[in-house]
Amino acid sequence: MFLELIGIVFAGALAGLVVYALNRLLGGRLAKWVMPVAAGCAMIAATISLEYGWFERTERALADGLTVASTASDAALFRPWTFFYPMTSSFVAVDVDSVLRNQEQPDFAIAQTYHYRRWAALQVVPALVDCAQGRLSPLANVQAFLADGSMDNMTWAALGTDDPVVSTICTGGT
């Protein structure tokens, strides 16, 4: 975040310097407001570029074995351009190398899910998925493992078998 702020300030300063040099070449014919407007526009353009490029940069930096399962886009009034071209603001990645299955309960899979959100801390959530019924539960809610390998007192979210996170976990592990 700090490096992005430095980059945005640098873009504004560079634009201001370009306008200043252009004004010197033209003998001072440009209006005085052109330099701050150019600097402000450059800073806004740099901010927009960094916001839209966040997902691609973060996805390229993912560790081996992490697969992006789902993405979410949003629009905001303070970013009116997002109503026309929404930007990816969050995504869920699944560590397909960490998928575990129990021979006693073959329809269930456990995997680490990573919840990325722009300007928020990473959340790592171990999840239990019922592949047959398309439901998911965070493992933090498990009260006890029963003798047959099933779990007691689960809080299930019925997402469906076609949900991208459920299908990634169910097809990603062995």
mmCIF file of N, CA and C in Angstrom, residues 41-152:
data_model
loop_
_atom_site.group_PDB
_atom_site.id
_atom_site.type_symbol
_atom_site.label_atom_id
_atom_site.label_comp_id
_atom_site.label_asym_id
_atom_site.label_seq_id
_atom_site.Cartn_x
_atom_site.Cartn_y
_atom_site.Cartn_z
ATOM 1 N N CYS A 41 -4.739 14.620 -12.702
ATOM 2 C CA CYS A 41 -5.221 13.609 -13.651
ATOM 3 C C CYS A 41 -4.273 12.417 -13.711
ATOM 4 N N ALA A 42 -2.969 12.681 -13.653
ATOM 5 C CA ALA A 42 -2.000 11.579 -13.667
ATOM 6 C C ALA A 42 -2.134 10.732 -12.413
ATOM 7 N N MET A 43 -2.387 11.366 -11.272
ATOM 8 C CA MET A 43 -2.547 10.616 -10.023
ATOM 9 C C MET A 43 -3.817 9.770 -10.056
ATOM 10 N N ILE A 44 -4.891 10.320 -10.605
ATOM 11 C CA ILE A 44 -6.135 9.550 -10.726
ATOM 12 C C ILE A 44 -5.940 8.373 -11.682
ATOM 13 N N ALA A 45 -5.266 8.622 -12.807
ATOM 14 C CA ALA A 45 -5.018 7.543 -13.771
ATOM 15 C C ALA A 45 -4.150 6.446 -13.156
ATOM 16 N N ALA A 46 -3.136 6.833 -12.381
ATOM 17 C CA ALA A 46 -2.278 5.831 -11.731
ATOM 18 C C ALA A 46 -3.072 5.027 -10.707
ATOM 19 N N THR A 47 -3.942 5.695 -9.958
ATOM 20 C CA THR A 47 -4.771 5.000 -8.973
ATOM 21 C C THR A 47 -5.691 3.988 -9.651
ATOM 22 N N ILE A 48 -6.336 4.407 -10.722
ATOM 23 C CA ILE A 48 -7.235 3.506 -11.452
ATOM 24 C C ILE A 48 -6.466 2.319 -12.001
ATOM 25 N N SER A 49 -5.298 2.570 -12.557
ATOM 26 C CA SER A 49 -4.484 1.490 -13.109
ATOM 27 C C SER A 49 -4.077 0.492 -12.025
ATOM 28 N N LEU A 50 -3.677 0.992 -10.871
ATOM 29 C CA LEU A 50 -3.287 0.102 -9.777
ATOM 30 C C LEU A 50 -4.472 -0.695 -9.242
ATOM 31 N N GLU A 51 -5.648 -0.063 -9.159
ATOM 32 C CA GLU A 51 -6.838 -0.761 -8.673
ATOM 33 C C GLU A 51 -7.242 -1.889 -9.622
ATOM 34 N N TYR A 52 -7.267 -1.602 -10.923
ATOM 35 C CA TYR A 52 -7.673 -2.617 -11.885
ATOM 36 C C TYR A 52 -6.618 -3.708 -12.056
ATOM 37 N N GLY A 53 -5.370 -3.417 -11.798
ATOM 38 C CA GLY A 53 -4.315 -4.396 -11.958
ATOM 39 C C GLY A 53 -4.061 -5.246 -10.723
ATOM 40 N N TRP A 54 -4.751 -4.944 -9.611
ATOM 41 C CA TRP A 54 -4.517 -5.661 -8.358
ATOM 42 C C TRP A 54 -4.739 -7.167 -8.497
ATOM 43 N N PHE A 55 -5.841 -7.573 -9.098
ATOM 44 C CA PHE A 55 -6.152 -8.997 -9.187
ATOM 45 C C PHE A 55 -5.092 -9.741 -9.989
ATOM 46 N N GLU A 56 -4.702 -9.223 -11.143
ATOM 47 C CA GLU A 56 -3.712 -9.899 -11.968
ATOM 48 C C GLU A 56 -2.365 -9.996 -11.245
ATOM 49 N N ARG A 57 -1.952 -8.922 -10.566
ATOM 50 C CA ARG A 57 -0.688 -8.958 -9.826
ATOM 51 C C ARG A 57 -0.744 -9.974 -8.686
ATOM 52 N N THR A 58 -1.855 -10.001 -7.966
ATOM 53 C CA THR A 58 -1.993 -10.921 -6.841
ATOM 54 C C THR A 58 -2.079 -12.357 -7.327
ATOM 55 N N GLU A 59 -2.790 -12.588 -8.407
ATOM 56 C CA GLU A 59 -2.921 -13.943 -8.950
ATOM 57 C C GLU A 59 -1.566 -14.476 -9.422
ATOM 58 N N ARG A 60 -0.763 -13.634 -10.053
ATOM 59 C CA ARG A 60 0.570 -14.064 -10.499
ATOM 60 C C ARG A 60 1.469 -14.408 -9.313
ATOM 61 N N ALA A 61 1.235 -13.779 -8.165
ATOM 62 C CA ALA A 61 2.079 -13.993 -6.991
ATOM 63 C C ALA A 61 1.624 -15.174 -6.126
ATOM 64 N N LEU A 62 0.536 -15.845 -6.498
ATOM 65 C CA LEU A 62 0.050 -16.974 -5.706
ATOM 66 C C LEU A 62 1.061 -18.112 -5.697
ATOM 67 N N ALA A 63 1.130 -18.809 -4.589
ATOM 68 C CA ALA A 63 2.030 -19.957 -4.457
ATOM 69 C C ALA A 63 1.550 -21.099 -5.349
ATOM 70 N N ASP A 64 2.478 -21.990 -5.648
ATOM 71 C CA ASP A 64 2.120 -23.177 -6.430
ATOM 72 C C ASP A 64 1.084 -23.990 -5.662
ATOM 73 N N GLY A 65 0.113 -24.522 -6.371
ATOM 74 C CA GLY A 65 -0.934 -25.314 -5.744
ATOM 75 C C GLY A 65 -2.180 -24.525 -5.436
ATOM 76 N N LEU A 66 -2.085 -23.196 -5.421
ATOM 77 C CA LEU A 66 -3.274 -22.376 -5.188
ATOM 78 C C LEU A 66 -3.964 -22.111 -6.515
ATOM 79 N N THR A 67 -5.265 -22.363 -6.537
ATOM 80 C CA THR A 67 -6.079 -22.155 -7.727
ATOM 81 C C THR A 67 -7.183 -21.168 -7.406
ATOM 82 N N VAL A 68 -7.357 -20.168 -8.250
ATOM 83 C CA VAL A 68 -8.432 -19.205 -8.050
ATOM 84 C C VAL A 68 -9.747 -19.905 -8.372
ATOM 85 N N ALA A 69 -10.628 -19.965 -7.372
ATOM 86 C CA ALA A 69 -11.904 -20.658 -7.539
ATOM 87 C C ALA A 69 -13.015 -19.695 -7.931
ATOM 88 N N SER A 70 -13.042 -18.512 -7.330
ATOM 89 C CA SER A 70 -14.103 -17.558 -7.652
ATOM 90 C C SER A 70 -13.589 -16.145 -7.462
ATOM 91 N N THR A 71 -14.189 -15.233 -8.201
ATOM 92 C CA THR A 71 -13.853 -13.819 -8.096
ATOM 93 C C THR A 71 -15.132 -13.025 -7.875
ATOM 94 N N ALA A 72 -14.979 -11.840 -7.308
ATOM 95 C CA ALA A 72 -16.119 -10.957 -7.104
ATOM 96 C C ALA A 72 -15.739 -9.553 -7.551
ATOM 97 N N SER A 73 -16.643 -8.915 -8.235
ATOM 98 C CA SER A 73 -16.452 -7.540 -8.683
ATOM 99 C C SER A 73 -17.455 -6.661 -7.974
ATOM 100 N N ASP A 74 -17.089 -5.397 -7.836
ATOM 101 C CA ASP A 74 -18.039 -4.468 -7.233
ATOM 102 C C ASP A 74 -17.931 -3.107 -7.893
ATOM 103 N N ALA A 75 -18.938 -2.296 -7.646
ATOM 104 C CA ALA A 75 -18.990 -0.930 -8.150
ATOM 105 C C ALA A 75 -19.281 -0.014 -6.968
ATOM 106 N N ALA A 76 -18.774 1.212 -7.047
ATOM 107 C CA ALA A 76 -18.954 2.154 -5.944
ATOM 108 C C ALA A 76 -19.186 3.557 -6.501
ATOM 109 N N LEU A 77 -19.936 4.349 -5.764
ATOM 110 C CA LEU A 77 -20.216 5.715 -6.198
ATOM 111 C C LEU A 77 -18.960 6.572 -6.261
ATOM 112 N N PHE A 78 -18.015 6.339 -5.350
ATOM 113 C CA PHE A 78 -16.800 7.141 -5.374
ATOM 114 C C PHE A 78 -15.837 6.699 -6.478
ATOM 115 N N ARG A 79 -16.176 5.612 -7.179
ATOM 116 C CA ARG A 79 -15.443 5.166 -8.365
ATOM 117 C C ARG A 79 -16.476 4.950 -9.478
ATOM 118 N N PRO A 80 -16.998 6.027 -10.056
ATOM 119 C CA PRO A 80 -18.120 5.890 -10.999
ATOM 120 C C PRO A 80 -17.804 5.042 -12.232
ATOM 121 N N TRP A 81 -16.551 4.952 -12.626
ATOM 122 C CA TRP A 81 -16.189 4.148 -13.790
ATOM 123 C C TRP A 81 -16.417 2.660 -13.554
ATOM 124 N N THR A 82 -16.522 2.242 -12.290
ATOM 125 C CA THR A 82 -16.734 0.822 -12.000
ATOM 126 C C THR A 82 -18.149 0.364 -12.350
ATOM 127 N N PHE A 83 -19.074 1.297 -12.558
ATOM 128 C CA PHE A 83 -20.419 0.911 -12.992
ATOM 129 C C PHE A 83 -20.399 0.458 -14.450
ATOM 130 N N PHE A 84 -19.438 0.964 -15.224
ATOM 131 C CA PHE A 84 -19.334 0.593 -16.630
ATOM 132 C C PHE A 84 -18.349 -0.550 -16.846
ATOM 133 N N TYR A 85 -17.314 -0.582 -16.018
ATOM 134 C CA TYR A 85 -16.302 -1.622 -16.125
ATOM 135 C C TYR A 85 -15.919 -2.050 -14.715
ATOM 136 N N PRO A 86 -16.686 -2.995 -14.137
ATOM 137 C CA PRO A 86 -16.408 -3.417 -12.755
ATOM 138 C C PRO A 86 -15.014 -4.010 -12.617
ATOM 139 N N MET A 87 -14.419 -3.793 -11.440
ATOM 140 C CA MET A 87 -13.090 -4.341 -11.183
ATOM 141 C C MET A 87 -13.196 -5.474 -10.177
ATOM 142 N N THR A 88 -12.284 -6.419 -10.268
ATOM 143 C CA THR A 88 -12.243 -7.531 -9.329
ATOM 144 C C THR A 88 -11.728 -7.012 -7.999
ATOM 145 N N SER A 89 -12.541 -7.151 -6.968
ATOM 146 C CA SER A 89 -12.172 -6.612 -5.657
ATOM 147 C C SER A 89 -11.864 -7.708 -4.642
ATOM 148 N N SER A 90 -12.234 -8.936 -4.942
ATOM 149 C CA SER A 90 -11.933 -10.040 -4.031
ATOM 150 C C SER A 90 -11.970 -11.356 -4.806
ATOM 151 N N PHE A 91 -11.305 -12.348 -4.225
ATOM 152 C CA PHE A 91 -11.362 -13.684 -4.824
ATOM 153 C C PHE A 91 -11.047 -14.721 -3.762
ATOM 154 N N VAL A 92 -11.439 -15.948 -4.069
ATOM 155 C CA VAL A 92 -11.166 -17.088 -3.195
ATOM 156 C C VAL A 92 -10.262 -18.044 -3.956
ATOM 157 N N ALA A 93 -9.153 -18.396 -3.321
ATOM 158 C CA ALA A 93 -8.230 -19.375 -3.892
ATOM 159 C C ALA A 93 -8.265 -20.630 -3.019
ATOM 160 N N VAL A 94 -8.105 -21.771 -3.658
ATOM 161 C CA VAL A 94 -8.121 -23.050 -2.955
ATOM 162 C C VAL A 94 -6.759 -23.707 -3.135
ATOM 163 N N ASP A 95 -6.223 -24.210 -2.046
ATOM 164 C CA ASP A 95 -4.977 -24.977 -2.099
ATOM 165 C C ASP A 95 -5.341 -26.404 -2.481
ATOM 166 N N VAL A 96 -5.279 -26.693 -3.778
ATOM 167 C CA VAL A 96 -5.705 -28.016 -4.254
ATOM 168 C C VAL A 96 -4.739 -29.106 -3.810
ATOM 169 N N ASP A 97 -3.513 -28.720 -3.450
ATOM 170 C CA ASP A 97 -2.556 -29.719 -2.948
ATOM 171 C C ASP A 97 -2.863 -30.133 -1.511
ATOM 172 N N SER A 98 -3.695 -29.346 -0.812
ATOM 173 C CA SER A 98 -3.987 -29.662 0.590
ATOM 174 C C SER A 98 -5.312 -30.395 0.774
ATOM 175 N N VAL A 99 -5.988 -30.746 -0.307
ATOM 176 C CA VAL A 99 -7.288 -31.402 -0.195
ATOM 177 C C VAL A 99 -7.114 -32.781 0.426
ATOM 178 N N LEU A 100 -7.870 -33.024 1.490
ATOM 179 C CA LEU A 100 -7.823 -34.304 2.200
ATOM 180 C C LEU A 100 -9.170 -35.003 2.090
ATOM 181 N N ARG A 101 -9.111 -36.312 1.979
ATOM 182 C CA ARG A 101 -10.333 -37.119 1.951
ATOM 183 C C ARG A 101 -10.188 -38.266 2.934
ATOM 184 N N ASN A 102 -11.315 -38.691 3.464
ATOM 185 C CA ASN A 102 -11.362 -39.812 4.396
ATOM 186 C C ASN A 102 -12.009 -40.990 3.670
ATOM 187 N N GLN A 103 -11.382 -42.146 3.725
ATOM 188 C CA GLN A 103 -11.926 -43.324 3.057
ATOM 189 C C GLN A 103 -13.296 -43.705 3.602
ATOM 190 N N GLU A 104 -13.550 -43.397 4.878
ATOM 191 C CA GLU A 104 -14.837 -43.715 5.494
ATOM 192 C C GLU A 104 -15.947 -42.778 4.998
ATOM 193 N N GLN A 105 -15.581 -41.570 4.593
ATOM 194 C CA GLN A 105 -16.546 -40.571 4.121
ATOM 195 C C GLN A 105 -16.056 -40.016 2.776
ATOM 196 N N PRO A 106 -16.188 -40.757 1.686
ATOM 197 C CA PRO A 106 -15.589 -40.327 0.408
ATOM 198 C C PRO A 106 -16.243 -39.083 -0.202
ATOM 199 N N ASP A 107 -17.457 -38.740 0.214
ATOM 200 C CA ASP A 107 -18.116 -37.558 -0.346
ATOM 201 C C ASP A 107 -17.656 -36.260 0.318
ATOM 202 N N PHE A 108 -16.851 -36.347 1.352
ATOM 203 C CA PHE A 108 -16.395 -35.167 2.074
ATOM 204 C C PHE A 108 -14.929 -34.879 1.738
ATOM 205 N N ALA A 109 -14.608 -33.588 1.648
ATOM 206 C CA ALA A 109 -13.233 -33.153 1.398
ATOM 207 C C ALA A 109 -12.931 -31.960 2.291
ATOM 208 N N ILE A 110 -11.699 -31.892 2.738
ATOM 209 C CA ILE A 110 -11.239 -30.774 3.557
ATOM 210 C C ILE A 110 -10.117 -30.077 2.793
ATOM 211 N N ALA A 111 -10.177 -28.744 2.733
ATOM 212 C CA ALA A 111 -9.131 -27.985 2.035
ATOM 213 C C ALA A 111 -8.964 -26.615 2.682
ATOM 214 N N GLN A 112 -7.798 -26.035 2.436
ATOM 215 C CA GLN A 112 -7.547 -24.658 2.869
ATOM 216 C C GLN A 112 -8.071 -23.715 1.793
ATOM 217 N N THR A 113 -8.871 -22.743 2.205
ATOM 218 C CA THR A 113 -9.322 -21.700 1.287
ATOM 219 C C THR A 113 -8.698 -20.380 1.729
ATOM 220 N N TYR A 114 -8.325 -19.584 0.758
ATOM 221 C CA TYR A 114 -7.689 -18.292 1.002
ATOM 222 C C TYR A 114 -8.591 -17.206 0.432
ATOM 223 N N HIS A 115 -9.031 -16.308 1.297
ATOM 224 C CA HIS A 115 -9.951 -15.239 0.905
ATOM 225 C C HIS A 115 -9.170 -13.935 0.805
ATOM 226 N N TYR A 116 -8.972 -13.476 -0.430
ATOM 227 C CA TYR A 116 -8.256 -12.237 -0.707
ATOM 228 C C TYR A 116 -9.265 -11.136 -0.976
ATOM 229 N N ARG A 117 -9.027 -9.969 -0.411
ATOM 230 C CA ARG A 117 -9.869 -8.800 -0.654
ATOM 231 C C ARG A 117 -8.958 -7.588 -0.738
ATOM 232 N N ARG A 118 -9.243 -6.738 -1.689
ATOM 233 C CA ARG A 118 -8.443 -5.522 -1.862
ATOM 234 C C ARG A 118 -8.514 -4.701 -0.588
ATOM 235 N N TRP A 119 -7.399 -4.246 -0.103
ATOM 236 C CA TRP A 119 -7.255 -3.420 1.097
ATOM 237 C C TRP A 119 -7.695 -4.131 2.366
ATOM 238 N N ALA A 120 -7.622 -5.440 2.397
ATOM 239 C CA ALA A 120 -7.975 -6.198 3.604
ATOM 240 C C ALA A 120 -6.939 -7.300 3.808
ATOM 241 N N ALA A 121 -6.852 -7.752 5.030
ATOM 242 C CA ALA A 121 -5.911 -8.822 5.355
ATOM 243 C C ALA A 121 -6.401 -10.154 4.777
ATOM 244 N N LEU A 122 -5.457 -10.993 4.419
ATOM 245 C CA LEU A 122 -5.764 -12.326 3.912
ATOM 246 C C LEU A 122 -6.404 -13.158 5.011
ATOM 247 N N GLN A 123 -7.466 -13.889 4.655
ATOM 248 C CA GLN A 123 -8.113 -14.803 5.590
ATOM 249 C C GLN A 123 -7.919 -16.232 5.084
ATOM 250 N N VAL A 124 -7.340 -17.068 5.926
ATOM 251 C CA VAL A 124 -7.167 -18.484 5.603
ATOM 252 C C VAL A 124 -8.217 -19.253 6.382
ATOM 253 N N VAL A 125 -9.073 -19.969 5.648
ATOM 254 C CA VAL A 125 -10.188 -20.679 6.274
ATOM 255 C C VAL A 125 -10.160 -22.139 5.838
ATOM 256 N N PRO A 126 -9.878 -23.056 6.763
ATOM 257 C CA PRO A 126 -10.030 -24.463 6.407
ATOM 258 C C PRO A 126 -11.522 -24.777 6.238
ATOM 259 N N ALA A 127 -11.841 -25.474 5.179
ATOM 260 C CA ALA A 127 -13.254 -25.717 4.877
ATOM 261 C C ALA A 127 -13.507 -27.203 4.657
ATOM 262 N N LEU A 128 -14.665 -27.628 5.101
ATOM 263 C CA LEU A 128 -15.153 -28.988 4.862
ATOM 264 C C LEU A 128 -16.246 -28.888 3.813
ATOM 265 N N VAL A 129 -16.151 -29.703 2.789
ATOM 266 C CA VAL A 129 -17.120 -29.671 1.694
ATOM 267 C C VAL A 129 -17.789 -31.028 1.571
ATOM 268 N N ASP A 130 -19.105 -31.001 1.479
ATOM 269 C CA ASP A 130 -19.888 -32.196 1.169
ATOM 270 C C ASP A 130 -20.103 -32.178 -0.340
ATOM 271 N N CYS A 131 -19.286 -32.932 -1.060
ATOM 272 C CA CYS A 131 -19.319 -32.908 -2.519
ATOM 273 C C CYS A 131 -20.632 -33.445 -3.094
ATOM 274 N N ALA A 132 -21.251 -34.383 -2.424
ATOM 275 C CA ALA A 132 -22.490 -34.980 -2.925
ATOM 276 C C ALA A 132 -23.649 -33.991 -2.856
ATOM 277 N N GLN A 133 -23.717 -33.207 -1.785
ATOM 278 C CA GLN A 133 -24.840 -32.288 -1.607
ATOM 279 C C GLN A 133 -24.482 -30.835 -1.923
ATOM 280 N N GLY A 134 -23.227 -30.548 -2.214
ATOM 281 C CA GLY A 134 -22.816 -29.206 -2.586
ATOM 282 C C GLY A 134 -22.909 -28.210 -1.447
ATOM 283 N N ARG A 135 -22.441 -28.586 -0.282
ATOM 284 C CA ARG A 135 -22.477 -27.673 0.855
ATOM 285 C C ARG A 135 -21.079 -27.533 1.441
ATOM 286 N N LEU A 136 -20.880 -26.415 2.119
ATOM 287 C CA LEU A 136 -19.567 -26.088 2.658
ATOM 288 C C LEU A 136 -19.715 -25.587 4.079
ATOM 289 N N SER A 137 -18.731 -25.905 4.912
ATOM 290 C CA SER A 137 -18.725 -25.426 6.290
ATOM 291 C C SER A 137 -17.295 -25.106 6.691
ATOM 292 N N PRO A 138 -17.087 -23.965 7.340
ATOM 293 C CA PRO A 138 -15.752 -23.711 7.892
ATOM 294 C C PRO A 138 -15.454 -24.706 8.994
ATOM 295 N N LEU A 139 -14.231 -25.176 9.061
ATOM 296 C CA LEU A 139 -13.884 -26.189 10.054
ATOM 297 C C LEU A 139 -13.799 -25.629 11.462
ATOM 298 N N ALA A 140 -13.816 -24.342 11.622
ATOM 299 C CA ALA A 140 -13.783 -23.753 12.962
ATOM 300 C C ALA A 140 -15.028 -24.116 13.759
ATOM 301 N N ASN A 141 -16.084 -24.525 13.060
ATOM 302 C CA ASN A 141 -17.348 -24.836 13.726
ATOM 303 C C ASN A 141 -17.440 -26.290 14.197
ATOM 304 N N VAL A 142 -16.425 -27.101 13.913
ATOM 305 C CA VAL A 142 -16.502 -28.521 14.254
ATOM 306 C C VAL A 142 -16.416 -28.680 15.769
ATOM 307 N N GLN A 143 -17.372 -29.377 16.320
ATOM 308 C CA GLN A 143 -17.352 -29.672 17.747
ATOM 309 C C GLN A 143 -16.628 -30.983 18.014
ATOM 310 N N ALA A 144 -16.864 -31.986 17.155
ATOM 311 C CA ALA A 144 -16.232 -33.285 17.392
ATOM 312 C C ALA A 144 -16.260 -34.114 16.113
ATOM 313 N N PHE A 145 -15.221 -34.913 15.934
ATOM 314 C CA PHE A 145 -15.221 -35.904 14.871
ATOM 315 C C PHE A 145 -15.800 -37.182 15.454
ATOM 316 N N LEU A 146 -16.760 -37.772 14.754
ATOM 317 C CA LEU A 146 -17.385 -38.999 15.220
ATOM 318 C C LEU A 146 -16.561 -40.215 14.785
ATOM 319 N N ALA A 147 -16.889 -41.372 15.305
ATOM 320 C CA ALA A 147 -16.123 -42.595 15.040
ATOM 321 C C ALA A 147 -16.118 -42.966 13.559
ATOM 322 N N ASP A 148 -17.191 -42.647 12.831
ATOM 323 C CA ASP A 148 -17.246 -42.998 11.406
ATOM 324 C C ASP A 148 -16.578 -41.961 10.509
ATOM 325 N N GLY A 149 -15.945 -40.946 11.088
ATOM 326 C CA GLY A 149 -15.259 -39.928 10.298
ATOM 327 C C GLY A 149 -16.111 -38.717 9.985
ATOM 328 N N SER A 150 -17.381 -38.726 10.348
ATOM 329 C CA SER A 150 -18.238 -37.562 10.112
ATOM 330 C C SER A 150 -18.035 -36.540 11.231
ATOM 331 N N MET A 151 -18.586 -35.368 11.023
ATOM 332 C CA MET A 151 -18.431 -34.295 11.993
ATOM 333 C C MET A 151 -19.763 -33.973 12.644
ATOM 334 N N ASP A 152 -19.677 -33.513 13.875
ATOM 335 C CA ASP A 152 -20.863 -33.176 14.640
ATOM 336 C C ASP A 152 -20.950 -31.655 14.763
#
